[in-house]
Every structure is written in structure tokens, then in C-alpha cells.
mmCIF file of C-alpha atoms in Angstrom:
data_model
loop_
_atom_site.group_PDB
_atom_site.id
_atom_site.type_symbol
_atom_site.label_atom_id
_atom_site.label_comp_id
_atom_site.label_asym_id
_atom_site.label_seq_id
_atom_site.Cartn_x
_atom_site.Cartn_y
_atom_site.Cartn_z
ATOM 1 C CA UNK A 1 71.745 92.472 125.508
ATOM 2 C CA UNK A 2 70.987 89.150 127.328
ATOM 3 C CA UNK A 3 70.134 86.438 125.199
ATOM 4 C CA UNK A 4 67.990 83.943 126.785
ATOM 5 C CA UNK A 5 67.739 80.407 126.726
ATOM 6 C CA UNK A 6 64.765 80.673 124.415
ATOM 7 C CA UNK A 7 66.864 82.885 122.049
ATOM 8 C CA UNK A 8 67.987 80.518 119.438
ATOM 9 C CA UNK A 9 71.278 81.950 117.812
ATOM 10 C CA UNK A 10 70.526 81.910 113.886
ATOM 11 C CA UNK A 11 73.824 79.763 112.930
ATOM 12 C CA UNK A 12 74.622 77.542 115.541
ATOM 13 C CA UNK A 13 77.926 76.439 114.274
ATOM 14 C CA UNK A 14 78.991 79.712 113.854
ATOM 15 C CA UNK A 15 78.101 80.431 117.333
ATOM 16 C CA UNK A 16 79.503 77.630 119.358
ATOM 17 C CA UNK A 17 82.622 78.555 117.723
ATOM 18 C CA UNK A 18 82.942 81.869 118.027
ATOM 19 C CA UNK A 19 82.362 80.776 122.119
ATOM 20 C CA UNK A 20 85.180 78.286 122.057
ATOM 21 C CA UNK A 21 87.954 81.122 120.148
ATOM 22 C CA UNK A 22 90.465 80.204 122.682
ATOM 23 C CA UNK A 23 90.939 77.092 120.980
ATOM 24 C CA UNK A 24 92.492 78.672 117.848
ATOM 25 C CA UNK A 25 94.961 80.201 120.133
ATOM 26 C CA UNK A 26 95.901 77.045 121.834
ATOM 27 C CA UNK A 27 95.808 75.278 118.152
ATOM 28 C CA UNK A 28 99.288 77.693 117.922
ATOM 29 C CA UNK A 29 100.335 77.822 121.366
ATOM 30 C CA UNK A 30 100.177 74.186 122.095
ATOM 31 C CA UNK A 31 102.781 73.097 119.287
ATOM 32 C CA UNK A 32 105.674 75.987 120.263
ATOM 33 C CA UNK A 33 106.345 73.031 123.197
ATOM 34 C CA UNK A 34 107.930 70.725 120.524
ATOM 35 C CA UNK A 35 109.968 73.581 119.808
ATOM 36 C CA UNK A 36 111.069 73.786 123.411
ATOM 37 C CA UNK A 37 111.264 70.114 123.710
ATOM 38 C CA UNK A 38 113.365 69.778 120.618
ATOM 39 C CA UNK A 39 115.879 72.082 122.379
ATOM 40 C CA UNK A 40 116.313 70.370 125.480
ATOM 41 C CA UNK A 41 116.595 67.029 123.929
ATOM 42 C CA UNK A 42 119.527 68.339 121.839
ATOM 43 C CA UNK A 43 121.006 70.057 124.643
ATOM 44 C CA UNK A 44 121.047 66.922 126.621
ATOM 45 C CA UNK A 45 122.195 64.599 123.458
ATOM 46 C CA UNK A 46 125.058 67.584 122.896
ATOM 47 C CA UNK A 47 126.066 67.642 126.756
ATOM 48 C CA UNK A 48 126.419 63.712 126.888
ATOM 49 C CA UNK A 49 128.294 63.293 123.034
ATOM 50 C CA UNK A 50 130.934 65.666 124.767
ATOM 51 C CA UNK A 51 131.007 63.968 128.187
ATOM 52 C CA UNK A 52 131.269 60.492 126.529
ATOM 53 C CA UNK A 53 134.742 59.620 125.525
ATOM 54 C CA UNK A 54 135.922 55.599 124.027
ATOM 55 C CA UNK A 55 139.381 54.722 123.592
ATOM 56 C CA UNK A 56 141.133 54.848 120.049
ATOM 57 C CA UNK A 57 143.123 53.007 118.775
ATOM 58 C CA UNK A 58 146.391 54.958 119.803
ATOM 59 C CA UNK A 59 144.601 54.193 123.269
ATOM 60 C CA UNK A 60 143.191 57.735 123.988
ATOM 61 C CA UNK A 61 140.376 59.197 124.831
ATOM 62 C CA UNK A 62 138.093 60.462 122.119
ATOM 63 C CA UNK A 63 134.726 62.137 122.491
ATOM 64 C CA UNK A 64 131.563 60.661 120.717
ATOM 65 C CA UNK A 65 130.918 63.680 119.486
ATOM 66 C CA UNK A 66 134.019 63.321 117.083
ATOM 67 C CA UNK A 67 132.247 60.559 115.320
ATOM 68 C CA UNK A 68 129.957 62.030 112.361
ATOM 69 C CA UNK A 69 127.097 59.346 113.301
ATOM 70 C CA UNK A 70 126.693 61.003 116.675
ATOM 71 C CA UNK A 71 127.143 64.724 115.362
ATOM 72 C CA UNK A 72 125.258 64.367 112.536
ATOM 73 C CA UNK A 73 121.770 63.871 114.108
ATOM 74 C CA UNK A 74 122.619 66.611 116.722
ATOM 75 C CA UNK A 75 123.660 69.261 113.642
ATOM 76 C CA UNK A 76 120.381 68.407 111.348
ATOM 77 C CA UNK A 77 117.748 68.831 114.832
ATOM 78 C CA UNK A 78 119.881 72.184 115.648
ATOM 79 C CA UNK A 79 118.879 73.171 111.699
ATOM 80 C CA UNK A 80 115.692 71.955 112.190
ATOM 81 C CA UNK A 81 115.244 74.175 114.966
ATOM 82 C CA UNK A 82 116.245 77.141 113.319
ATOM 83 C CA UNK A 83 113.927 76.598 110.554
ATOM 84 C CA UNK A 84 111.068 75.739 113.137
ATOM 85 C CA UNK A 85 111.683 79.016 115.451
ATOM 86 C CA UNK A 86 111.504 81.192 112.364
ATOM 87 C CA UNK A 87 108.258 79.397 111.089
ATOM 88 C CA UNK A 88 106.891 79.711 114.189
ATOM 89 C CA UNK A 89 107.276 83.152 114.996
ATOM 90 C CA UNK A 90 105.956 83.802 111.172
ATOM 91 C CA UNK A 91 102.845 82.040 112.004
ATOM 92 C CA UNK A 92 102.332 83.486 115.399
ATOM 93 C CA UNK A 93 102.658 87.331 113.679
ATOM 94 C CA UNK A 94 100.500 85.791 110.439
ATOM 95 C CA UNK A 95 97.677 84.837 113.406
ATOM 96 C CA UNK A 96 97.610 88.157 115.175
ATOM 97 C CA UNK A 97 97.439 89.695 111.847
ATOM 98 C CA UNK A 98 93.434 91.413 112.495
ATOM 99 C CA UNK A 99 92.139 90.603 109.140
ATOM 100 C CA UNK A 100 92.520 86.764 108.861
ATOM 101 C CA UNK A 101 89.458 85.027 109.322
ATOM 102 C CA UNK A 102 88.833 82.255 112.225
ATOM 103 C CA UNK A 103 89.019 79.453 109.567
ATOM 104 C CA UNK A 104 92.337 80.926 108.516
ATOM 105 C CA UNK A 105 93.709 80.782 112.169
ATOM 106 C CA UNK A 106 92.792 76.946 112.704
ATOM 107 C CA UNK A 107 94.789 76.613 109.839
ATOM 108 C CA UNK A 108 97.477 78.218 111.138
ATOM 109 C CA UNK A 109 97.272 76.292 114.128
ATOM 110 C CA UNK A 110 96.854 73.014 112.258
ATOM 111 C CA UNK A 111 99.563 73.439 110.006
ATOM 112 C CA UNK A 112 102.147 74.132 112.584
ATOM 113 C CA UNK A 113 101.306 71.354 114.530
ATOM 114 C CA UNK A 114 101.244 68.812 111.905
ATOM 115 C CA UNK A 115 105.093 69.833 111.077
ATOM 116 C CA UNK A 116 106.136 70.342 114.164
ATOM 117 C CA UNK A 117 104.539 66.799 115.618
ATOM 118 C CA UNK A 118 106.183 64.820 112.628
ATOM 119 C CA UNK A 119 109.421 66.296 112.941
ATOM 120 C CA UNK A 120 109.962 66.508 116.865
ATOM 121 C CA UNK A 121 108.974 62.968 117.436
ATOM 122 C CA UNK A 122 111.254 61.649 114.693
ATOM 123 C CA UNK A 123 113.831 64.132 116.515
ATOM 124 C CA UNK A 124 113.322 63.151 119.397
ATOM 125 C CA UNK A 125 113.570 59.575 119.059
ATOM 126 C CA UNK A 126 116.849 59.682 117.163
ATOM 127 C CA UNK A 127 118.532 62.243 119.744
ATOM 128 C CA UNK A 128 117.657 59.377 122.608
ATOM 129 C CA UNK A 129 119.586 56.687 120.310
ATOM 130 C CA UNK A 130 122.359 59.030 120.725
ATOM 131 C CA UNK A 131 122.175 58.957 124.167
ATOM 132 C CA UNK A 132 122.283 55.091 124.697
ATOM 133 C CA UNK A 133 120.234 53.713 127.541
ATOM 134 C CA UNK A 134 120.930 56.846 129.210
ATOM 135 C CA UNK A 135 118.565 58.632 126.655
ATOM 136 C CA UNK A 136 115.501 56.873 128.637
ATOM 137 C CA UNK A 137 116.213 57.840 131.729
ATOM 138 C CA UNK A 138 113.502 60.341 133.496
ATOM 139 C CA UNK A 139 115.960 63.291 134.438
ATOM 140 C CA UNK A 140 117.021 63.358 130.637
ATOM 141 C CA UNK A 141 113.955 64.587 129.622
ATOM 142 C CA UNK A 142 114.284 63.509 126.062
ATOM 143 C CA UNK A 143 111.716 60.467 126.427
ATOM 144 C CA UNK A 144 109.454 63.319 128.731
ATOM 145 C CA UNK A 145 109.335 65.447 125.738
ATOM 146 C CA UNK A 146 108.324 62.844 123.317
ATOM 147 C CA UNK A 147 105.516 62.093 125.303
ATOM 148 C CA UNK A 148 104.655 65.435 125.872
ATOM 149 C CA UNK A 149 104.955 65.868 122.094
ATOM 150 C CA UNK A 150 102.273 62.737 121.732
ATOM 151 C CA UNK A 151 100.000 64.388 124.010
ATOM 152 C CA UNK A 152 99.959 67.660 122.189
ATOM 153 C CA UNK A 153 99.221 66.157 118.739
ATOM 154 C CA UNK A 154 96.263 64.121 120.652
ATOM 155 C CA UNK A 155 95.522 67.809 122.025
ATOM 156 C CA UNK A 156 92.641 69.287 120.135
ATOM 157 C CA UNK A 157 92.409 66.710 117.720
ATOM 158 C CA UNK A 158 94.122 64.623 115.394
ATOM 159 C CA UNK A 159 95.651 66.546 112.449
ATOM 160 C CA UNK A 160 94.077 64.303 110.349
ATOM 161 C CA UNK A 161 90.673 65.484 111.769
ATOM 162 C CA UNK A 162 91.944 69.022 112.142
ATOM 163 C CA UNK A 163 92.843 69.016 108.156
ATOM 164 C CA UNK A 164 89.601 67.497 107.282
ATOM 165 C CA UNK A 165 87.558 69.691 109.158
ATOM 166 C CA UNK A 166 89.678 72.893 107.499
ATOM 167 C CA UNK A 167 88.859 71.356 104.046
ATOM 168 C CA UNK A 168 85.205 73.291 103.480
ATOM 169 C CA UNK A 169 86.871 76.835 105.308
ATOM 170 C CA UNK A 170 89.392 76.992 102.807
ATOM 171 C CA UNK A 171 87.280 76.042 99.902
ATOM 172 C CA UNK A 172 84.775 78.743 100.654
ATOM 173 C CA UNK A 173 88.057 81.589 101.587
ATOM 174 C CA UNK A 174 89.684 80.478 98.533
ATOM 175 C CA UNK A 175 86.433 80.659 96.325
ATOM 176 C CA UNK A 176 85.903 84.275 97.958
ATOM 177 C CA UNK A 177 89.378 85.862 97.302
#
């Protein structure tokens, strides 16, 4: 039952990464953040549009929100974010499915984060400019989640690595089915 140190496994690839199979749970886990990140930067960009008011020309108040270059941004990350919950929770049940492979779950994970990292940094970013020099400050968050967002995609691996290394798994699944 023990193997010992003299016990040489017959595929070592295949056995190093059937130790590290936490990592193809992270690979999803990991990118559901820029989901949550997403969220609170367009809460925050949402709360302040309302809060901010300029004068009009009839000389009253009117919220930023009102203006379709500060709404507009707001509107598309909330669709976004629709689009990314549902894809999410399809890839999460398409994981924990019992027959897909190890190489298929990477994938998963891969994919998800490669949209999701694209997307919430762009998101991001834009829903700051919203926010003026109040979108940098600390107890926004918004800048907080960006670079939480860079730290995830650094997480793991590139998804330029993570795609390469995919490449020969899906060759050989594809070739199979």
C-alpha cells in the first residue's frame, strides 16, 4: 500500500498531477473573484453616479447618472455580469460532472479565467473613470479589485501558458471521442 521512495511511479507526469488535483479546482475557483469584484465595482460606480449631481442649465441639480456616458458603462458591466454568473455556474456544474477527464477540467478552469480576466480588468478600469479621482481611492475598492483581478490571472499561470499546455490534452480527448 506504501510506496517507497525506491518505488518509481511508471508515468511520472501523470503522477505528479494527479498529486497536485487541487489545482484544477482552484483553476475554477480562483476566477469566480472577478465575478465578485465586478459587482462591487459597479455597485460603487452606481452608488456615486446617483450621489453625484452638476447643475443644468435651468440651474438644477441633475444626477450623473442621467447622462448616457456615465450609465452606459454601468448597464453593459451589469450585462456582463449576468452573462458571466450564468457561465460560471455552467462551468462549475460541467466540472463536477464525474466523467470529464482532468485535462478537460484545466480547461474548464483555463477558459473561464481567460474571459473573465479580459473582461473584468477592462470593466474595471472603465467603472473607476466613472468614478473620477474618487474611483482610486482605497475604500472604493474598484482599483483593489483590479489588482486582485491581476493577481489571479498571474495565479497558476499565465493563460497563455495555461492554453499552451491544454493544447496536447485536447488533441489526444478530441482524437479519442
Amino acid at each position: 500500500p506504501f510506496a517507497y521512495l525506491s518505488d518509481k511511479p511508471k508515468d511520472m507526469r501523470k503522477e505528479f498531477l494527479s498529486s497536485i488535483w487541487r489545482i484544477r479546482v482552484g483553476s475554477v475557483a480562483l476566477p469566480l473573484q472577478m465575478i465578485a469584484g465586478m459587482k462591487r465595482g459597479v455597485f460603487v460606480a452606481g452608488k456615486y453616479s446617483q450621489r453625484r449631481h452638476i447643475f443644468g442649465p435651468d440651474q438644477k441639480p441633475k444626477p450623473i447618472i442621467s447622462f448616457r456616458t456615465q450609465h452606459g458603462p454601468i448597464l453593459h458591466a451589469l450585462a456582463q455580469l449576468s452573462v458571466f454568473d450564468a457561465y460560471a455556474q455552467h462551468s462549475i456544474q460541467y466540472f463536477k460532472h464525474p466523467n470529464v477527464a482532468a485535462p478537460v477540467q484545466h480547461a474548464i478552469g483555463a477558459m473561464l479565467k481567460a474571459v473573465l480576466y479580459k473582461t473584468s480588468q477592462a470593466c474595471l478600469f472603465t467603472l473607476s473613470e466613472r468614478c473620477g479621482a474618487q474611483g482610486l481611492f482605497e475604500n472604493n475598492h474598484i482599483i483593489e479589485a483590479m489588482l486582485e483581478t491581476r493577481a489571479m490571472s498571474i495565479a497558476e499561470g499565465d493563460t497563455l501558458v495555461l492554453s499552451i499546455r491544454m493544447g496536447p490534452s485536447f488533441i489526444s480527448f478530441y482524437v479519442m471521442y
